[in-house]
Amino acid sequence: MKDKMQADVVIAGAGPAGIAAAVAAGRLGAKVILIERYGFVGGMSTAAAVYPWMTFHTETGERVIGGIAQEIVERLMERGGSPGHLRDTVGFVHTVTPYHAEIYKVLAVDMLREAGVKLLAHSFVDGVSSLDGAVRSLALTGKSGRFEVGGDVFVDATGDADLAFLAGAPTLQGREEDRLTQPMTMKFRMRGVDLEAIRRAMLKNPGNFYSKTPFAELEHIPLTGVSGFYEEWNAGNAPINRDQVLFFTGPEADEVLVNCTRVQGYDATDVEDLTKAEEEGRKQVLLMADFLRERVPGFAQASISSVGAQIGIRESRRIEGLYKLTLKDVVAGRRFADGIARSGYPVDLHDPSGKGVMSAFIDNDGAYDIPYRCLVARNFTNLLAAGRCISTTHEALATTRLTPSCMATGEAAGTAAALACASGTSTAEVDTGQLRHILSSNGAIL
């Protein structure tokens, strides 16, 4: 292992955003190094079992996310790793996209190799060297000891804005008034679930489920998700601060991913808080599994088959960019001249301290733009963000944090980073017309 490595584009975090960024930059000819702390890629989609991907479409079914994200879905389908986009039977969005996490891990690495990307797994970024508003190198600690990775342009795809924070770039966290963030969730899977018994329970008592559940279609389409069982939840008096049962089916025929634990009041960027959150989350998993087996139709013979390697994080730090996307922008379906991605996912804001979820749906054509300026770190000439840590308000983050949107901003960040390297310009000076043209040509902007 060399004491110092060098690349054109250096990306921290090999989650969905980092993978897309690395592939995009590599395909444009940039020398790319992608850094990942785990021994596998996929970020929240694999380490925290965030599942399924939602959504590639607007409420009316128009697909607004393409590019590398859509390519990943299609290549997963070829390998038997996804059925593609299916109707959301929760009814919150139009489609969800189930996927097999283990196949995704392998496919993503194959795509990185094809693009000429150098992947450094088991490597933790613990220091950043900056000078005159430019990141010069990252300090990594791993099995080989401590070493440096230098580059021309850096992309923070850590989810927690770790790179930006260590560089001294301005960051934001949580709500403006108290910095509280959306709760964390420890996801887990159960096998041995009778999905047809669940379907029958839904059709028998529609009022016991989320009001937008598409009951008119439910007898004829695959069951992909369930939100409700309100009567069972209220009668069970489970010691978890939420108001419903929520789970999604697959990838196996008797399998569900349970999204019901709720860990509140902790800071995901504080090691002591995060330790406590992990402990609490795993205790809630056992409580929730017992509740489902005892009270919810279809779960009597079910058992836990896997639990996330880490707790799922909805919100932590994010960069302060040249523009901060707002709730008003999202709900109005605002278009931007420098828009580099679109999203049709509604605002889905989990209360930092209460039981509920605040939802807000998108006007206009059901989609909004994410401007390039949200990716550009303020006061730095060569630092971009992608994924969960782009520049937004607390409320707007409740939509941009979803995986397909993270993939889309990742592709845009990687493309912009390669353009900045090729032209020798700062990230703020990237020609957004050229950037948008490339993204449109690749099907990333539809």
Short mmCIF file of C-alpha atoms in Angstrom, two decimals:
data_model
loop_
_atom_site.label_atom_id
_atom_site.label_comp_id
_atom_site.label_asym_id
_atom_site.label_seq_id
_atom_site.Cartn_x
_atom_site.Cartn_y
_atom_site.Cartn_z
CA MET A 1 0.00 0.00 0.00
CA LYS A 2 1.37 3.40 -0.99
CA ASP A 3 1.49 6.16 1.62
CA LYS A 4 -0.15 8.52 -0.89
CA MET A 5 -2.57 7.86 -3.74
CA GLN A 6 -3.71 10.42 -6.30
CA ALA A 7 -6.78 10.73 -8.50
CA ASP A 8 -8.71 13.30 -10.50
CA VAL A 9 -11.93 12.69 -8.57
CA VAL A 10 -12.05 11.34 -5.01
CA ILE A 11 -15.40 10.22 -3.63
CA ALA A 12 -16.06 9.40 0.01
CA GLY A 13 -18.90 6.95 0.61
CA ALA A 14 -19.92 4.05 -1.67
CA GLY A 15 -23.64 4.20 -1.06
CA PRO A 16 -26.13 4.68 -3.92
CA ALA A 17 -25.00 8.30 -4.43
CA GLY A 18 -21.29 7.51 -4.30
CA ILE A 19 -21.62 4.55 -6.65
CA ALA A 20 -23.48 6.64 -9.23
CA ALA A 21 -20.99 9.50 -8.86
CA ALA A 22 -18.00 7.20 -9.34
CA VAL A 23 -19.47 5.43 -12.37
CA ALA A 24 -20.43 8.75 -13.98
CA ALA A 25 -16.99 10.31 -13.46
CA GLY A 26 -15.16 7.18 -14.57
CA ARG A 27 -17.18 6.89 -17.76
CA LEU A 28 -16.12 10.44 -18.67
CA GLY A 29 -12.49 9.44 -18.43
CA ALA A 30 -11.61 10.76 -14.99
CA LYS A 31 -9.28 8.78 -12.75
CA VAL A 32 -11.54 7.99 -9.79
CA ILE A 33 -10.97 6.65 -6.29
CA LEU A 34 -14.05 5.64 -4.28
CA ILE A 35 -13.65 5.19 -0.53
CA GLU A 36 -15.90 2.97 1.61
CA ARG A 37 -15.69 2.21 5.34
CA TYR A 38 -17.43 -1.18 5.09
CA GLY A 39 -16.21 -4.24 3.21
CA PHE A 40 -19.10 -3.91 0.74
CA VAL A 41 -20.83 -1.13 -1.16
CA GLY A 42 -24.43 0.03 -1.11
CA GLY A 43 -24.62 2.31 1.93
CA MET A 44 -28.04 2.54 3.53
CA SER A 45 -29.45 0.16 0.89
CA THR A 46 -27.24 -2.67 2.10
CA ALA A 47 -25.71 -1.80 5.48
CA ALA A 48 -28.99 -0.52 6.94
CA ALA A 49 -31.42 -2.58 4.80
CA VAL A 50 -33.30 0.49 3.55
CA TYR A 51 -35.78 -1.10 1.15
CA PRO A 52 -37.37 -0.86 -1.38
CA TRP A 53 -36.17 2.02 -3.58
CA MET A 54 -38.87 4.66 -3.90
CA THR A 55 -39.67 6.25 -6.19
CA PHE A 56 -38.59 6.63 -9.82
CA HIS A 57 -42.01 8.06 -10.76
CA THR A 58 -44.46 10.85 -10.09
CA GLU A 59 -47.83 10.25 -8.46
CA THR A 60 -49.37 9.78 -11.93
CA GLY A 61 -46.77 7.25 -13.02
CA GLU A 62 -44.42 9.39 -15.10
CA ARG A 63 -40.84 8.21 -14.67
CA VAL A 64 -38.61 11.16 -13.76
CA ILE A 65 -35.41 9.37 -12.69
CA GLY A 66 -33.30 7.56 -15.27
CA GLY A 67 -29.62 7.44 -16.12
CA ILE A 68 -27.37 5.23 -14.01
CA ALA A 69 -30.16 4.63 -11.48
CA GLN A 70 -32.43 3.14 -14.13
CA GLU A 71 -29.52 1.21 -15.63
CA ILE A 72 -28.90 -0.38 -12.23
CA VAL A 73 -32.53 -1.51 -12.05
CA GLU A 74 -32.44 -2.97 -15.56
CA ARG A 75 -29.19 -4.81 -14.94
CA LEU A 76 -30.53 -6.16 -11.65
CA MET A 77 -33.57 -7.44 -13.54
CA GLU A 78 -31.26 -9.27 -15.97
CA ARG A 79 -29.60 -11.02 -13.01
CA GLY A 80 -32.86 -11.87 -11.23
CA GLY A 81 -32.12 -9.20 -8.62
CA SER A 82 -35.25 -7.07 -9.07
CA PRO A 83 -38.75 -7.37 -10.56
CA GLY A 84 -38.45 -3.76 -11.69
CA HIS A 85 -40.81 -0.96 -10.78
CA LEU A 86 -44.04 -2.23 -9.17
CA ARG A 87 -47.19 -0.49 -8.01
CA ASP A 88 -46.93 0.73 -4.42
CA THR A 89 -49.72 -1.00 -2.52
CA VAL A 90 -49.18 1.31 0.44
CA GLY A 91 -50.35 4.05 -1.91
CA PHE A 92 -47.94 6.73 -0.73
CA VAL A 93 -46.14 6.80 -4.09
CA HIS A 94 -46.94 5.34 -7.49
CA THR A 95 -44.17 2.74 -7.62
CA VAL A 96 -41.57 1.05 -5.48
CA THR A 97 -38.59 -0.94 -6.73
CA PRO A 98 -37.73 -4.11 -4.79
CA TYR A 99 -34.15 -5.36 -5.14
CA HIS A 100 -31.92 -8.11 -3.83
CA ALA A 101 -29.23 -6.46 -1.71
CA GLU A 102 -26.59 -9.15 -2.25
CA ILE A 103 -26.97 -9.05 -6.02
CA TYR A 104 -26.87 -5.24 -5.91
CA LYS A 105 -23.55 -5.35 -4.01
CA VAL A 106 -21.96 -7.45 -6.74
CA LEU A 107 -23.51 -5.57 -9.66
CA ALA A 108 -22.40 -2.21 -8.29
CA VAL A 109 -18.78 -3.35 -8.01
CA ASP A 110 -18.95 -4.75 -11.54
CA MET A 111 -20.13 -1.36 -12.80
CA LEU A 112 -17.36 0.42 -10.89
CA ARG A 113 -14.77 -1.89 -12.43
CA GLU A 114 -16.19 -1.34 -15.92
CA ALA A 115 -15.84 2.43 -15.39
CA GLY A 116 -12.23 2.08 -14.27
CA VAL A 117 -12.92 3.17 -10.70
CA LYS A 118 -10.49 2.20 -7.94
CA LEU A 119 -12.48 1.07 -4.88
CA LEU A 120 -10.89 1.25 -1.43
CA ALA A 121 -13.03 -0.75 1.02
CA HIS A 122 -12.40 -1.06 4.76
CA SER A 123 -11.15 2.54 4.70
CA PHE A 124 -12.35 5.24 7.07
CA VAL A 125 -11.91 8.95 6.32
CA ASP A 126 -10.67 10.51 9.55
CA GLY A 127 -8.95 13.69 8.37
CA VAL A 128 -9.04 16.26 5.58
CA SER A 129 -6.26 18.56 4.46
CA SER A 130 -7.48 21.87 3.02
CA LEU A 131 -5.75 25.04 1.86
CA ASP A 132 -7.20 28.34 0.62
CA GLY A 133 -10.72 26.96 0.24
CA ALA A 134 -9.71 23.79 -1.57
CA VAL A 135 -9.54 20.22 -0.32
CA ARG A 136 -6.08 18.79 -0.99
CA SER A 137 -6.26 15.26 0.40
CA LEU A 138 -8.10 12.85 2.68
CA ALA A 139 -6.48 10.90 5.50
CA LEU A 140 -7.68 7.30 5.67
CA THR A 141 -7.28 4.66 8.34
CA GLY A 142 -7.65 1.00 7.48
CA LYS A 143 -6.08 -2.43 7.73
CA SER A 144 -2.98 -1.10 5.93
CA GLY A 145 -2.51 1.67 8.48
CA ARG A 146 -2.88 5.36 7.75
CA PHE A 147 -2.43 6.82 4.27
CA GLU A 148 -3.48 9.78 2.12
CA VAL A 149 -5.59 10.15 -1.00
CA GLY A 150 -5.11 13.35 -2.97
CA GLY A 151 -7.28 14.66 -5.77
CA ASP A 152 -8.42 17.58 -7.87
CA VAL A 153 -12.16 17.41 -7.07
CA PHE A 154 -13.81 15.74 -4.07
CA VAL A 155 -17.36 14.45 -3.69
CA ASP A 156 -18.89 13.98 -0.24
CA ALA A 157 -21.28 11.05 -0.52
CA THR A 158 -20.94 9.98 3.12
CA GLY A 159 -24.58 10.77 3.93
CA ASP A 160 -23.41 12.61 7.04
CA ALA A 161 -21.32 15.32 5.31
CA ASP A 162 -18.27 13.89 7.08
CA LEU A 163 -15.84 15.05 4.41
CA ALA A 164 -17.26 18.58 4.36
CA PHE A 165 -17.29 18.78 8.15
CA LEU A 166 -13.70 17.61 8.49
CA ALA A 167 -12.65 20.07 5.79
CA GLY A 168 -14.18 22.96 7.74
CA ALA A 169 -16.94 23.64 5.22
CA PRO A 170 -20.15 25.12 6.66
CA THR A 171 -22.76 22.45 7.47
CA LEU A 172 -26.34 22.31 8.69
CA GLN A 173 -28.07 19.81 10.94
CA GLY A 174 -31.71 19.02 11.72
CA ARG A 175 -34.35 21.65 12.44
CA GLU A 176 -33.23 25.25 12.53
CA GLU A 177 -34.64 25.88 15.99
CA ASP A 178 -33.15 22.92 17.89
CA ARG A 179 -31.02 20.79 15.49
CA LEU A 180 -33.25 17.78 16.19
CA THR A 181 -33.30 15.30 13.31
CA GLN A 182 -35.77 12.77 11.98
CA PRO A 183 -35.70 9.50 13.95
CA MET A 184 -33.45 6.58 13.07
CA THR A 185 -34.84 3.14 12.30
CA MET A 186 -33.33 -0.31 12.72
CA LYS A 187 -34.70 -2.28 9.77
CA PHE A 188 -35.13 -6.03 9.86
CA ARG A 189 -36.44 -8.84 7.69
CA MET A 190 -38.78 -11.67 8.52
CA ARG A 191 -39.33 -14.91 6.60
CA GLY A 192 -42.28 -17.29 6.80
CA VAL A 193 -44.83 -14.51 6.29
CA ASP A 194 -48.20 -15.44 4.72
CA LEU A 195 -48.73 -12.55 2.30
CA GLU A 196 -52.10 -13.82 1.09
CA ALA A 197 -53.44 -13.79 4.66
CA ILE A 198 -52.33 -10.16 4.88
CA ARG A 199 -54.02 -9.34 1.56
CA ARG A 200 -57.28 -10.92 2.80
CA ALA A 201 -57.12 -8.90 6.03
CA MET A 202 -56.68 -5.71 4.03
CA LEU A 203 -59.59 -6.40 1.69
CA LYS A 204 -61.82 -7.37 4.62
CA ASN A 205 -61.21 -4.15 6.59
CA PRO A 206 -59.98 -1.29 4.34
CA GLY A 207 -60.53 1.29 7.07
CA ASN A 208 -57.73 -0.34 9.07
CA PHE A 209 -55.11 0.84 6.55
CA TYR A 210 -53.58 3.95 5.04
CA SER A 211 -56.22 6.01 3.24
CA LYS A 212 -54.40 6.03 -0.12
CA THR A 213 -54.04 2.23 -0.30
CA PRO A 214 -55.15 1.26 -3.87
CA PHE A 215 -57.82 -1.25 -2.84
CA ALA A 216 -59.40 -1.27 -6.31
CA GLU A 217 -56.18 -2.81 -7.67
CA LEU A 218 -55.20 -4.92 -4.68
CA GLU A 219 -56.82 -8.17 -5.84
CA HIS A 220 -54.91 -8.14 -9.14
CA ILE A 221 -51.40 -6.85 -8.41
CA PRO A 222 -48.48 -8.04 -6.26
CA LEU A 223 -48.59 -6.92 -2.64
CA THR A 224 -45.54 -4.67 -2.29
CA GLY A 225 -46.17 -2.83 0.97
CA VAL A 226 -48.61 -2.37 3.83
CA SER A 227 -49.23 0.63 6.06
CA GLY A 228 -51.84 0.37 8.79
CA PHE A 229 -53.13 -2.40 11.03
CA TYR A 230 -54.16 0.55 13.19
CA GLU A 231 -56.53 -1.50 15.37
CA GLU A 232 -53.87 -4.09 16.14
CA TRP A 233 -51.28 -1.40 16.81
CA ASN A 234 -53.48 0.52 19.22
CA ALA A 235 -54.61 -2.61 21.05
CA GLY A 236 -51.05 -3.92 21.35
CA ASN A 237 -49.76 -0.82 23.11
CA ALA A 238 -46.23 -1.43 21.84
CA PRO A 239 -43.61 0.80 23.54
CA ILE A 240 -42.52 2.39 20.23
CA ASN A 241 -43.37 6.01 19.49
CA ARG A 242 -45.22 5.59 16.20
CA ASP A 243 -48.83 5.12 15.10
CA GLN A 244 -48.91 2.26 12.59
CA VAL A 245 -47.37 -0.91 11.20
CA LEU A 246 -45.29 -0.50 8.03
CA PHE A 247 -43.56 -3.21 6.02
CA PHE A 248 -42.60 -4.00 2.44
CA THR A 249 -42.56 -7.37 0.72
CA GLY A 250 -39.67 -9.29 -0.84
CA PRO A 251 -37.36 -10.00 -2.31
CA GLU A 252 -38.44 -13.58 -1.48
CA ALA A 253 -42.07 -14.68 -1.70
CA ASP A 254 -42.48 -15.17 2.08
CA GLU A 255 -40.29 -12.25 3.14
CA VAL A 256 -40.92 -8.70 4.38
CA LEU A 257 -38.75 -5.79 5.41
CA VAL A 258 -40.16 -4.22 8.58
CA ASN A 259 -39.87 -0.45 8.96
CA CYS A 260 -41.40 0.04 12.40
CA THR A 261 -38.73 0.80 14.95
CA ARG A 262 -38.31 4.47 15.85
CA VAL A 263 -35.23 5.71 17.68
CA GLN A 264 -35.51 9.38 18.58
CA GLY A 265 -33.47 12.05 20.28
CA TYR A 266 -29.99 10.96 19.19
CA ASP A 267 -27.39 12.67 17.03
CA ALA A 268 -26.13 10.33 14.30
CA THR A 269 -22.86 12.28 14.10
CA ASP A 270 -22.05 11.73 17.80
CA VAL A 271 -20.38 8.39 18.51
CA GLU A 272 -21.93 8.02 21.98
CA ASP A 273 -25.41 8.87 20.73
CA LEU A 274 -25.03 6.53 17.78
CA THR A 275 -23.94 3.71 20.10
CA LYS A 276 -27.06 4.21 22.22
CA ALA A 277 -29.25 4.36 19.11
CA GLU A 278 -27.89 1.03 17.88
CA GLU A 279 -28.61 -0.59 21.24
CA GLU A 280 -32.13 0.80 21.46
CA GLY A 281 -32.90 -0.05 17.84
CA ARG A 282 -31.98 -3.72 18.27
CA LYS A 283 -34.12 -4.02 21.38
CA GLN A 284 -37.04 -2.54 19.46
CA VAL A 285 -36.52 -5.12 16.69
CA LEU A 286 -37.18 -7.98 19.11
CA LEU A 287 -40.22 -6.20 20.58
CA MET A 288 -41.62 -5.52 17.12
CA ALA A 289 -41.11 -9.07 15.89
CA ASP A 290 -42.98 -10.43 18.92
CA PHE A 291 -45.80 -7.94 18.34
CA LEU A 292 -46.18 -8.94 14.69
CA ARG A 293 -46.23 -12.65 15.48
CA GLU A 294 -48.78 -12.24 18.26
CA ARG A 295 -51.17 -9.72 16.73
CA VAL A 296 -50.87 -9.24 12.97
CA PRO A 297 -52.43 -11.67 10.46
CA GLY A 298 -49.89 -13.56 8.37
CA PHE A 299 -47.04 -13.37 10.87
CA ALA A 300 -47.85 -16.27 13.21
CA GLN A 301 -45.12 -18.53 11.73
CA ALA A 302 -42.67 -15.75 10.83
CA SER A 303 -39.18 -15.32 12.24
CA ILE A 304 -36.42 -12.74 12.02
CA SER A 305 -34.07 -13.60 9.15
CA SER A 306 -31.74 -10.58 9.22
CA VAL A 307 -31.20 -7.21 10.88
CA GLY A 308 -29.36 -4.22 9.45
CA ALA A 309 -25.60 -4.12 10.01
CA GLN A 310 -26.21 -0.61 11.28
CA ILE A 311 -29.17 1.56 12.14
CA GLY A 312 -30.83 3.44 9.30
CA ILE A 313 -30.24 7.20 9.36
CA ARG A 314 -32.74 9.56 7.76
CA GLU A 315 -31.03 12.80 8.67
CA SER A 316 -27.78 14.07 10.14
CA ARG A 317 -25.44 16.76 8.77
CA ARG A 318 -25.74 18.30 5.32
CA ILE A 319 -23.66 20.85 3.50
CA GLU A 320 -24.48 24.52 3.20
CA GLY A 321 -24.44 24.95 -0.54
CA LEU A 322 -24.84 27.81 -2.98
CA TYR A 323 -28.58 27.20 -2.77
CA LYS A 324 -30.75 25.57 -0.13
CA LEU A 325 -33.75 23.67 -1.51
CA THR A 326 -36.91 24.50 0.46
CA LEU A 327 -40.27 22.93 1.23
CA LYS A 328 -41.91 25.63 -0.89
CA ASP A 329 -39.72 24.68 -3.87
CA VAL A 330 -40.70 21.03 -3.52
CA VAL A 331 -44.44 21.46 -3.05
CA ALA A 332 -44.66 23.97 -5.92
CA GLY A 333 -42.87 21.53 -8.25
CA ARG A 334 -40.35 24.26 -8.99
CA ARG A 335 -38.11 24.08 -12.04
CA PHE A 336 -34.59 25.52 -12.03
CA ALA A 337 -32.35 26.64 -14.90
CA ASP A 338 -29.54 24.57 -13.34
CA GLY A 339 -31.74 21.58 -12.47
CA ILE A 340 -29.67 18.39 -12.59
CA ALA A 341 -32.20 15.91 -11.23
CA ARG A 342 -35.94 15.59 -10.71
CA SER A 343 -37.88 13.77 -8.03
CA GLY A 344 -41.50 12.75 -7.63
CA TYR A 345 -41.23 11.64 -4.00
CA PRO A 346 -43.48 13.62 -1.62
CA VAL A 347 -42.27 15.21 1.59
CA ASP A 348 -42.15 12.41 4.16
CA LEU A 349 -41.09 14.09 7.39
CA HIS A 350 -40.90 11.79 10.42
CA ASP A 351 -41.44 13.78 13.60
CA PRO A 352 -38.16 14.13 15.54
CA SER A 353 -39.98 13.72 18.86
CA GLY A 354 -43.62 12.74 18.21
CA LYS A 355 -45.43 9.75 16.73
CA GLY A 356 -46.52 11.06 13.38
CA VAL A 357 -45.28 11.77 9.87
CA MET A 358 -45.91 15.07 8.08
CA SER A 359 -46.64 14.56 4.38
CA ALA A 360 -46.82 17.14 1.62
CA PHE A 361 -47.50 16.26 -2.01
CA ILE A 362 -46.11 17.96 -5.10
CA ASP A 363 -48.17 20.32 -7.27
CA ASN A 364 -47.67 21.15 -10.93
CA ASP A 365 -46.68 17.96 -12.81
CA GLY A 366 -45.87 16.05 -9.63
CA ALA A 367 -42.10 16.54 -9.71
CA TYR A 368 -39.57 19.15 -8.65
CA ASP A 369 -36.03 19.98 -9.73
CA ILE A 370 -32.88 19.73 -7.62
CA PRO A 371 -30.53 22.53 -8.74
CA TYR A 372 -26.81 22.00 -9.22
CA ARG A 373 -26.12 24.74 -6.67
CA CYS A 374 -27.40 22.40 -3.91
CA LEU A 375 -24.42 20.16 -4.64
CA VAL A 376 -21.75 22.89 -4.48
CA ALA A 377 -20.23 23.45 -1.04
CA ARG A 378 -20.08 27.09 -0.05
CA ASN A 379 -16.59 28.61 0.41
CA PHE A 380 -14.84 25.69 -1.34
CA THR A 381 -13.63 25.53 -4.93
CA ASN A 382 -13.46 21.77 -5.41
CA LEU A 383 -16.00 20.16 -3.09
CA LEU A 384 -19.37 18.73 -4.10
CA ALA A 385 -21.99 16.78 -2.16
CA ALA A 386 -24.28 14.01 -3.34
CA GLY A 387 -27.09 12.03 -1.76
CA ARG A 388 -28.49 12.68 1.70
CA CYS A 389 -26.07 15.49 2.56
CA ILE A 390 -26.85 17.98 -0.23
CA SER A 391 -27.96 21.51 0.68
CA THR A 392 -31.63 21.60 1.73
CA THR A 393 -33.82 22.69 4.59
CA HIS A 394 -34.88 20.17 7.22
CA GLU A 395 -38.28 19.83 5.51
CA ALA A 396 -36.98 19.46 1.95
CA LEU A 397 -34.49 16.80 3.05
CA ALA A 398 -37.53 14.64 3.82
CA THR A 399 -37.83 14.02 0.06
CA THR A 400 -34.30 14.41 -1.33
CA ARG A 401 -32.99 11.74 1.10
CA LEU A 402 -34.76 8.90 -0.75
CA THR A 403 -32.52 6.50 -2.65
CA PRO A 404 -33.46 7.18 -6.32
CA SER A 405 -32.99 10.91 -5.72
CA CYS A 406 -29.63 10.17 -4.09
CA MET A 407 -28.59 8.15 -7.13
CA ALA A 408 -29.61 11.04 -9.39
CA THR A 409 -27.67 13.68 -7.46
CA GLY A 410 -24.74 11.26 -7.33
CA GLU A 411 -24.65 10.94 -11.10
CA ALA A 412 -24.83 14.72 -11.43
CA ALA A 413 -22.03 15.26 -8.90
CA GLY A 414 -19.75 12.72 -10.56
CA THR A 415 -20.39 14.21 -13.99
CA ALA A 416 -19.73 17.75 -12.70
CA ALA A 417 -16.55 16.63 -10.95
CA ALA A 418 -15.20 15.12 -14.16
CA LEU A 419 -16.08 18.29 -16.10
CA ALA A 420 -14.35 20.49 -13.52
CA CYS A 421 -11.20 18.35 -13.78
CA ALA A 422 -11.22 18.38 -17.57
CA SER A 423 -11.71 22.14 -17.83
CA GLY A 424 -9.60 23.14 -14.83
CA THR A 425 -12.46 25.18 -13.37
CA SER A 426 -13.89 25.34 -9.87
CA THR A 427 -17.01 23.36 -9.07
CA ALA A 428 -19.03 26.59 -8.93
CA GLU A 429 -17.87 27.49 -12.44
CA VAL A 430 -18.90 24.23 -14.10
CA ASP A 431 -20.92 24.96 -17.24
CA THR A 432 -24.38 23.84 -16.13
CA GLY A 433 -25.60 23.92 -19.73
CA GLN A 434 -22.97 21.35 -20.66
CA LEU A 435 -23.68 19.39 -17.47
CA ARG A 436 -27.41 19.26 -18.22
CA HIS A 437 -26.70 18.27 -21.83
CA ILE A 438 -24.60 15.28 -20.74
CA LEU A 439 -27.15 14.22 -18.14
CA SER A 440 -29.98 14.52 -20.71
CA SER A 441 -27.99 12.54 -23.27
CA ASN A 442 -27.48 9.79 -20.69
CA GLY A 443 -31.17 9.73 -19.80
CA ALA A 444 -30.52 11.07 -16.32
CA ILE A 445 -32.73 14.12 -16.93
CA LEU A 446 -35.98 13.01 -18.55
#
